[in-house]
Amino acid sequence: MPSDVLSTQALNRATLARQLLLTREKMTVPRAIEHLVGLQAQLARPPYLALWSRLQGFERDQITKLALKRQLARGTMMRGTLHLMTAKDYLRYRGLFQPLLAAALRSVLKERATALDLPALLATAKPFLDEQPRTFEEVRAHLLKHHVGGDERAMGFATRMMLPLIQVPEEGLEWGWPGNSGFTLAESWLGEKLSTDDDASPLVLRYLAAFGPATVADMQAWSGIKPLKDAFETVRGKLVEFRDEKKRALFDLPKAPRPPEDTPAPVRFLPDFDNLILSHADRTRFVPPEHRPLLSTKNLRVLNVFLVDGRTAGTWTTERKKGAATLVCNAFEPLKKPVRDALVQEGEALLRFSDPEAAKVAVTFAK
């Protein structure tokens, strides 16, 4: 029996629903982060903005308080990038990503990696990081002291990739973590051992709940783990199958939301590196092809974006001057007045959240 076809518009609305972007949801912060399988946290601020755009009544101190209670963990996960996870999910899945991180080490360092004595290096780094949180400047200096003449940067990168580490939050900071955060061993900080289960099939179900319907290649793009075909086969009896407009196989959970194509999608502001933009091999459900090169810088930083009718419609920045905060929208195409009005309303609310000390907030349009 042929599979039903899901249009790009249908995929857009289905994934927006799972990403909590069709309406702000009443959900606790840990439950939301668990549902989303973490939030991109290359920088400290984006997870706060990501949840503000997704949850009703989200307050700025909620993430920080939970991180200080060690219920949330910021560490290297999907795609070898920093994510904010529930502590439970970090412990459960961090080991699954270790082969990816080891491969990233070899890929980035190339011949420099072969010159490293990894067992000796990690034996030096591990107790040092376990004593107290350390910045990587401190880690590299310590390694160089004990491995005289070693490649300082390579040793630091190897430590970051090969040891499960947590970035330690601090009280009293605007976004929970300083720019130069201290790191410590995950198992010591969280008080539990990491799982050694290397079965990726449970993660397939979690991914589809947050980002589906999706292809195997989509999940590989989100996770960085390849191949995943066998993991999908393991849980295939729990999935339903569709086809996209290019006849590719899409997998999904039977009871996951797939709202009508004409479901309204409100304007939303998303922070840089938001996983909505980074979690599919084929991003056309959210990113028109002509917009894709406009979403990142030459050094691969994924910019803040805003969505109109569920698709990327521009980037945004924040300017602060003399007690005023201004959100500047850089639209990719001309916007109609009702859309601009909606962006102004949403943007002013965002500024009141992100810049509570500002005496004045405003939203402007670069073009």
Tab-separated table of C-alpha atoms in Angstrom:
chain	number	residue	atom	x	y	z
A	1	MET	CA	0.000	0.000	0.000
A	2	PRO	CA	1.553	3.340	-1.020
A	3	SER	CA	2.484	5.780	1.740
A	4	ASP	CA	0.574	9.015	2.122
A	5	VAL	CA	2.381	12.100	0.823
A	6	LEU	CA	3.037	14.992	3.195
A	7	SER	CA	3.551	18.341	1.512
A	8	THR	CA	6.291	20.733	2.566
A	9	GLN	CA	3.582	22.893	4.126
A	10	ALA	CA	2.269	19.926	6.122
A	11	LEU	CA	5.786	19.153	7.343
A	12	ASN	CA	6.217	22.768	8.352
A	13	ARG	CA	3.127	22.794	10.532
A	14	ALA	CA	3.808	19.362	12.019
A	15	THR	CA	7.312	20.268	13.145
A	16	LEU	CA	6.280	23.722	14.358
A	17	ALA	CA	3.705	22.038	16.588
A	18	ARG	CA	6.364	19.776	18.098
A	19	GLN	CA	8.767	22.669	18.481
A	20	LEU	CA	6.148	24.532	20.539
A	21	LEU	CA	6.057	27.335	17.969
A	22	LEU	CA	2.401	27.310	16.918
A	23	THR	CA	1.362	28.507	20.357
A	24	ARG	CA	3.191	29.117	23.609
A	25	GLU	CA	2.695	26.014	25.702
A	26	LYS	CA	2.013	25.554	29.409
A	27	MET	CA	4.950	23.318	30.230
A	28	THR	CA	7.640	23.247	32.897
A	29	VAL	CA	11.166	24.137	31.855
A	30	PRO	CA	12.585	20.626	32.461
A	31	ARG	CA	9.699	19.039	30.567
A	32	ALA	CA	10.153	21.433	27.633
A	33	ILE	CA	13.907	20.840	27.422
A	34	GLU	CA	13.329	17.101	27.660
A	35	HIS	CA	10.664	17.222	24.942
A	36	LEU	CA	12.942	19.262	22.657
A	37	VAL	CA	15.881	16.907	23.376
A	38	GLY	CA	17.947	19.848	24.522
A	39	LEU	CA	18.535	23.392	23.345
A	40	GLN	CA	21.510	24.631	21.349
A	41	ALA	CA	23.758	26.437	23.820
A	42	GLN	CA	26.897	27.453	21.945
A	43	LEU	CA	26.359	30.758	23.737
A	44	ALA	CA	24.731	31.204	27.138
A	45	ARG	CA	21.815	33.430	26.070
A	46	PRO	CA	20.068	31.443	23.286
A	47	PRO	CA	18.365	28.803	25.485
A	48	TYR	CA	16.637	31.551	27.462
A	49	LEU	CA	15.325	33.208	24.303
A	50	ALA	CA	14.385	29.846	22.799
A	51	LEU	CA	12.147	29.000	25.744
A	52	TRP	CA	10.670	32.492	25.921
A	53	SER	CA	9.422	32.016	22.355
A	54	ARG	CA	7.950	28.604	23.199
A	55	LEU	CA	6.524	28.677	26.739
A	56	GLN	CA	3.863	30.613	28.582
A	57	GLY	CA	5.115	32.540	31.595
A	58	PHE	CA	8.782	31.661	31.177
A	59	GLU	CA	11.000	33.707	33.503
A	60	ARG	CA	14.675	34.430	33.021
A	61	ASP	CA	15.916	32.940	36.270
A	62	GLN	CA	14.289	29.541	35.748
A	63	ILE	CA	17.088	28.029	33.660
A	64	THR	CA	19.806	29.355	35.953
A	65	LYS	CA	18.117	28.059	39.103
A	66	LEU	CA	17.665	24.592	37.609
A	67	ALA	CA	21.260	24.514	36.369
A	68	LEU	CA	22.550	25.505	39.808
A	69	LYS	CA	20.458	22.682	41.284
A	70	ARG	CA	22.185	20.378	38.746
A	71	GLN	CA	18.878	19.455	37.120
A	72	LEU	CA	20.085	20.906	33.802
A	73	ALA	CA	23.487	20.334	32.215
A	74	ARG	CA	25.332	22.322	29.552
A	75	GLY	CA	27.806	20.168	27.676
A	76	THR	CA	28.921	18.834	24.303
A	77	MET	CA	26.302	16.643	22.637
A	78	MET	CA	24.642	16.633	19.194
A	79	ARG	CA	26.885	17.553	16.259
A	80	GLY	CA	29.735	17.999	18.728
A	81	THR	CA	28.208	21.298	19.878
A	82	LEU	CA	27.173	22.637	23.267
A	83	HIS	CA	23.599	21.884	24.303
A	84	LEU	CA	21.543	22.532	27.407
A	85	MET	CA	20.039	19.195	28.409
A	86	THR	CA	18.174	17.798	31.366
A	87	ALA	CA	20.695	16.102	33.621
A	88	LYS	CA	18.869	12.819	33.040
A	89	ASP	CA	19.215	13.080	29.256
A	90	TYR	CA	22.842	14.164	29.434
A	91	LEU	CA	23.689	11.113	31.524
A	92	ARG	CA	21.634	8.842	29.306
A	93	TYR	CA	22.920	9.986	25.911
A	94	ARG	CA	26.367	11.562	26.335
A	95	GLY	CA	28.146	8.233	25.836
A	96	LEU	CA	26.245	7.657	22.604
A	97	PHE	CA	27.981	10.697	21.113
A	98	GLN	CA	31.528	9.763	22.160
A	99	PRO	CA	32.418	8.057	18.840
A	100	LEU	CA	31.246	11.210	17.034
A	101	LEU	CA	33.428	13.384	19.265
A	102	ALA	CA	36.444	11.130	18.802
A	103	ALA	CA	35.951	11.320	15.038
A	104	ALA	CA	35.662	15.115	15.270
A	105	LEU	CA	38.958	15.193	17.136
A	106	ARG	CA	40.686	13.287	14.334
A	107	SER	CA	38.963	15.335	11.628
A	108	VAL	CA	39.880	18.713	13.108
A	109	LEU	CA	43.408	17.954	14.281
A	110	LYS	CA	44.394	15.560	11.478
A	111	GLU	CA	48.083	14.635	11.861
A	112	ARG	CA	48.293	16.666	15.081
A	113	ALA	CA	45.986	14.085	16.693
A	114	THR	CA	48.418	11.233	16.052
A	115	ALA	CA	51.107	13.048	18.032
A	116	LEU	CA	48.962	13.072	21.180
A	117	ASP	CA	49.351	10.461	23.900
A	118	LEU	CA	45.652	10.463	24.750
A	119	PRO	CA	45.744	8.095	27.760
A	120	ALA	CA	48.510	10.124	29.409
A	121	LEU	CA	46.882	13.408	28.460
A	122	LEU	CA	43.483	12.490	29.899
A	123	ALA	CA	45.087	11.017	33.009
A	124	THR	CA	46.609	14.454	33.613
A	125	ALA	CA	43.462	16.433	32.823
A	126	LYS	CA	40.875	14.339	34.649
A	127	PRO	CA	41.938	14.877	38.294
A	128	PHE	CA	42.667	18.548	37.609
A	129	LEU	CA	39.119	19.093	36.314
A	130	ASP	CA	37.686	17.031	39.155
A	131	GLU	CA	39.237	19.208	41.877
A	132	GLN	CA	37.181	22.273	40.943
A	133	PRO	CA	35.786	23.968	37.819
A	134	ARG	CA	38.555	25.064	35.471
A	135	THR	CA	38.573	27.347	32.463
A	136	PHE	CA	40.249	25.944	29.392
A	137	GLU	CA	43.030	28.491	29.712
A	138	GLU	CA	43.774	26.850	33.060
A	139	VAL	CA	43.421	23.360	31.585
A	140	ARG	CA	45.839	24.075	28.735
A	141	ALA	CA	48.383	25.645	31.084
A	142	HIS	CA	48.181	22.613	33.372
A	143	LEU	CA	48.617	20.196	30.481
A	144	LEU	CA	51.565	22.132	29.090
A	145	LYS	CA	53.211	22.097	32.513
A	146	HIS	CA	52.994	18.300	32.660
A	147	HIS	CA	53.566	17.632	28.944
A	148	VAL	CA	56.353	20.078	28.170
A	149	GLY	CA	56.632	20.963	24.500
A	150	GLY	CA	53.196	19.565	23.708
A	151	ASP	CA	50.716	21.126	21.312
A	152	GLU	CA	48.779	23.310	23.749
A	153	ARG	CA	45.697	23.864	21.579
A	154	ALA	CA	45.531	20.255	20.428
A	155	MET	CA	45.774	18.989	24.005
A	156	GLY	CA	42.984	21.308	25.117
A	157	PHE	CA	40.726	20.306	22.242
A	158	ALA	CA	41.358	16.618	22.887
A	159	THR	CA	40.393	17.057	26.527
A	160	ARG	CA	37.179	18.809	25.532
A	161	MET	CA	36.247	16.062	23.068
A	162	MET	CA	37.292	12.988	25.039
A	163	LEU	CA	36.129	13.774	28.581
A	164	PRO	CA	32.433	14.242	29.435
A	165	LEU	CA	32.465	17.767	30.845
A	166	ILE	CA	29.860	20.183	32.172
A	167	GLN	CA	30.057	23.964	31.962
A	168	VAL	CA	29.423	25.137	35.510
A	169	PRO	CA	26.766	27.852	36.004
A	170	GLU	CA	27.252	30.798	38.340
A	171	GLU	CA	24.786	32.756	40.455
A	172	GLY	CA	24.071	36.394	39.748
A	173	LEU	CA	24.873	36.363	36.032
A	174	GLU	CA	22.515	37.698	33.398
A	175	TRP	CA	22.449	34.450	31.433
A	176	GLY	CA	23.681	31.899	33.967
A	177	TRP	CA	27.180	31.278	32.593
A	178	PRO	CA	30.163	33.608	32.079
A	179	GLY	CA	31.754	33.898	28.670
A	180	ASN	CA	34.765	31.966	29.928
A	181	SER	CA	32.972	29.250	31.893
A	182	GLY	CA	34.634	26.752	34.141
A	183	PHE	CA	34.351	23.051	33.279
A	184	THR	CA	34.243	20.013	35.512
A	185	LEU	CA	33.678	16.273	35.144
A	186	ALA	CA	30.055	15.483	34.368
A	187	GLU	CA	29.767	12.447	36.616
A	188	SER	CA	31.135	14.346	39.612
A	189	TRP	CA	28.938	17.390	39.017
A	190	LEU	CA	25.752	15.407	38.393
A	191	GLY	CA	26.464	12.730	40.984
A	192	GLU	CA	25.712	9.768	38.700
A	193	LYS	CA	27.476	7.585	36.181
A	194	LEU	CA	26.963	8.032	32.457
A	195	SER	CA	25.016	5.329	30.678
A	196	THR	CA	27.095	2.924	28.609
A	197	ASP	CA	24.139	1.918	26.406
A	198	ASP	CA	25.093	2.515	22.764
A	199	ASP	CA	21.638	1.739	21.329
A	200	ALA	CA	20.471	4.800	19.366
A	201	SER	CA	16.963	3.480	18.691
A	202	PRO	CA	15.315	5.126	21.758
A	203	LEU	CA	16.756	8.431	20.582
A	204	VAL	CA	14.997	7.941	17.224
A	205	LEU	CA	11.645	8.121	19.007
A	206	ARG	CA	12.727	11.206	20.946
A	207	TYR	CA	13.964	12.929	17.795
A	208	LEU	CA	10.737	12.288	15.895
A	209	ALA	CA	8.651	13.572	18.812
A	210	ALA	CA	10.544	16.871	18.633
A	211	PHE	CA	11.408	17.235	14.931
A	212	GLY	CA	9.344	14.763	12.918
A	213	PRO	CA	8.143	13.703	10.478
A	214	ALA	CA	11.666	13.119	9.221
A	215	THR	CA	13.981	10.996	7.111
A	216	VAL	CA	16.906	8.973	8.402
A	217	ALA	CA	19.189	11.606	6.856
A	218	ASP	CA	17.375	14.316	8.816
A	219	MET	CA	18.157	12.678	12.143
A	220	GLN	CA	21.746	12.112	11.050
A	221	ALA	CA	22.024	15.851	10.338
A	222	TRP	CA	20.574	16.707	13.762
A	223	SER	CA	22.663	14.271	15.751
A	224	GLY	CA	25.873	14.023	13.751
A	225	ILE	CA	25.704	10.236	14.204
A	226	LYS	CA	26.011	8.110	11.063
A	227	PRO	CA	24.651	5.702	10.012
A	228	LEU	CA	21.265	5.462	11.752
A	229	LYS	CA	19.384	3.186	9.372
A	230	ASP	CA	19.647	0.213	11.735
A	231	ALA	CA	18.352	2.280	14.655
A	232	PHE	CA	15.269	3.206	12.624
A	233	GLU	CA	14.778	-0.427	11.646
A	234	THR	CA	14.850	-1.448	15.312
A	235	VAL	CA	11.842	0.761	16.129
A	236	ARG	CA	10.115	0.570	12.750
A	237	GLY	CA	7.180	-1.331	14.234
A	238	LYS	CA	6.453	1.719	16.414
A	239	LEU	CA	6.470	4.150	13.479
A	240	VAL	CA	4.241	5.194	10.615
A	241	GLU	CA	5.666	5.993	7.198
A	242	PHE	CA	4.894	8.812	4.780
A	243	ARG	CA	6.532	10.233	1.666
A	244	ASP	CA	7.557	13.806	1.017
A	245	GLU	CA	7.023	15.644	-2.264
A	246	LYS	CA	10.292	14.155	-3.560
A	247	LYS	CA	9.067	10.620	-2.681
A	248	ARG	CA	11.573	10.193	0.152
A	249	ALA	CA	10.546	8.009	3.090
A	250	LEU	CA	9.461	9.973	6.153
A	251	PHE	CA	9.053	8.336	9.550
A	252	ASP	CA	6.882	9.506	12.402
A	253	LEU	CA	5.178	8.545	15.638
A	254	PRO	CA	1.568	7.455	15.083
A	255	LYS	CA	0.047	9.872	17.606
A	256	ALA	CA	2.363	12.843	17.032
A	257	PRO	CA	0.621	16.091	16.019
A	258	ARG	CA	0.168	16.701	12.309
A	259	PRO	CA	-2.110	19.749	12.197
A	260	PRO	CA	-3.894	20.950	9.049
A	261	GLU	CA	-1.765	22.797	6.516
A	262	ASP	CA	-3.779	25.991	7.007
A	263	THR	CA	-3.128	26.140	10.767
A	264	PRO	CA	-2.019	29.716	11.568
A	265	ALA	CA	1.639	30.144	12.536
A	266	PRO	CA	2.423	33.297	14.543
A	267	VAL	CA	5.538	35.373	14.026
A	268	ARG	CA	8.366	34.215	16.259
A	269	PHE	CA	11.885	35.416	17.046
A	270	LEU	CA	14.464	32.639	17.406
A	271	PRO	CA	17.983	32.956	18.841
A	272	ASP	CA	21.189	32.166	17.015
A	273	PHE	CA	21.864	28.463	16.444
A	274	ASP	CA	18.245	27.501	17.178
A	275	ASN	CA	17.776	23.795	16.525
A	276	LEU	CA	14.667	24.422	14.436
A	277	ILE	CA	17.019	25.584	11.677
A	278	LEU	CA	19.728	22.940	12.159
A	279	SER	CA	17.909	19.652	12.624
A	280	HIS	CA	17.060	18.396	9.134
A	281	ALA	CA	19.173	17.462	6.127
A	282	ASP	CA	16.473	19.080	3.996
A	283	ARG	CA	15.595	22.384	5.661
A	284	THR	CA	13.097	23.564	3.063
A	285	ARG	CA	10.149	23.053	5.399
A	286	PHE	CA	11.407	26.144	7.244
A	287	VAL	CA	14.089	27.706	5.063
A	288	PRO	CA	13.375	28.669	1.454
A	289	PRO	CA	16.472	27.761	-0.616
A	290	GLU	CA	17.161	31.393	-1.464
A	291	HIS	CA	17.297	32.245	2.262
A	292	ARG	CA	19.743	29.557	3.345
A	293	PRO	CA	22.974	31.472	2.555
A	294	LEU	CA	21.580	34.478	4.442
A	295	LEU	CA	21.228	32.634	7.750
A	296	SER	CA	24.886	32.215	8.684
A	297	THR	CA	28.138	34.151	8.679
A	298	LYS	CA	31.413	33.213	6.998
A	299	ASN	CA	32.618	31.672	10.281
A	300	LEU	CA	29.452	29.493	10.341
A	301	ARG	CA	27.622	31.334	13.096
A	302	VAL	CA	23.891	30.767	12.593
A	303	LEU	CA	22.156	34.103	13.052
A	304	ASN	CA	19.069	35.115	15.006
A	305	VAL	CA	16.087	34.630	12.705
A	306	PHE	CA	12.431	35.521	12.741
A	307	LEU	CA	9.654	33.401	11.310
A	308	VAL	CA	6.676	34.633	9.326
A	309	ASP	CA	4.029	32.033	8.519
A	310	GLY	CA	6.395	29.409	9.871
A	311	ARG	CA	9.344	30.177	7.590
A	312	THR	CA	12.509	32.196	7.872
A	313	ALA	CA	11.774	35.743	6.786
A	314	GLY	CA	14.764	37.664	8.103
A	315	THR	CA	17.455	38.044	10.734
A	316	TRP	CA	17.477	40.290	13.766
A	317	THR	CA	19.923	41.983	16.102
A	318	THR	CA	19.656	43.966	19.311
A	319	GLU	CA	21.176	47.392	19.850
A	320	ARG	CA	21.589	48.960	23.294
A	321	LYS	CA	22.264	52.645	23.750
A	322	LYS	CA	21.616	55.153	26.544
A	323	GLY	CA	19.126	53.017	28.420
A	324	ALA	CA	17.191	52.042	25.296
A	325	ALA	CA	17.010	48.628	23.646
A	326	THR	CA	16.171	48.351	19.959
A	327	LEU	CA	15.470	45.180	18.015
A	328	VAL	CA	16.419	45.624	14.364
A	329	CYS	CA	14.724	43.355	11.813
A	330	ASN	CA	16.523	42.711	8.542
A	331	ALA	CA	13.816	41.229	6.326
A	332	PHE	CA	14.746	39.118	3.308
A	333	GLU	CA	11.720	40.373	1.374
A	334	PRO	CA	9.227	43.246	1.773
A	335	LEU	CA	6.809	42.687	4.656
A	336	LYS	CA	3.149	43.644	4.657
A	337	LYS	CA	1.936	46.045	7.347
A	338	PRO	CA	0.044	43.428	9.422
A	339	VAL	CA	3.204	41.318	9.539
A	340	ARG	CA	5.338	44.300	10.542
A	341	ASP	CA	2.821	45.181	13.241
A	342	ALA	CA	2.928	41.621	14.582
A	343	LEU	CA	6.734	41.678	14.597
A	344	VAL	CA	6.746	44.976	16.477
A	345	GLN	CA	4.418	43.596	19.134
A	346	GLU	CA	6.378	40.353	19.510
A	347	GLY	CA	9.752	42.113	19.359
A	348	GLU	CA	8.864	44.646	22.042
A	349	ALA	CA	7.752	41.816	24.315
A	350	LEU	CA	11.039	40.021	23.658
A	351	LEU	CA	13.032	43.126	24.580
A	352	ARG	CA	11.101	43.533	27.817
A	353	PHE	CA	12.185	39.982	28.626
A	354	SER	CA	15.811	40.201	27.472
A	355	ASP	CA	16.502	43.794	28.560
A	356	PRO	CA	14.345	44.420	31.648
A	357	GLU	CA	16.479	47.398	32.693
A	358	ALA	CA	15.871	49.275	29.435
A	359	ALA	CA	13.841	52.441	29.943
A	360	LYS	CA	12.633	52.266	26.355
A	361	VAL	CA	12.218	49.449	23.847
A	362	ALA	CA	11.591	49.687	20.119
A	363	VAL	CA	11.497	47.534	17.004
A	364	THR	CA	12.798	48.917	13.718
A	365	PHE	CA	13.256	47.550	10.207
A	366	ALA	CA	16.540	47.851	8.346
A	367	LYS	CA	14.654	47.633	5.084
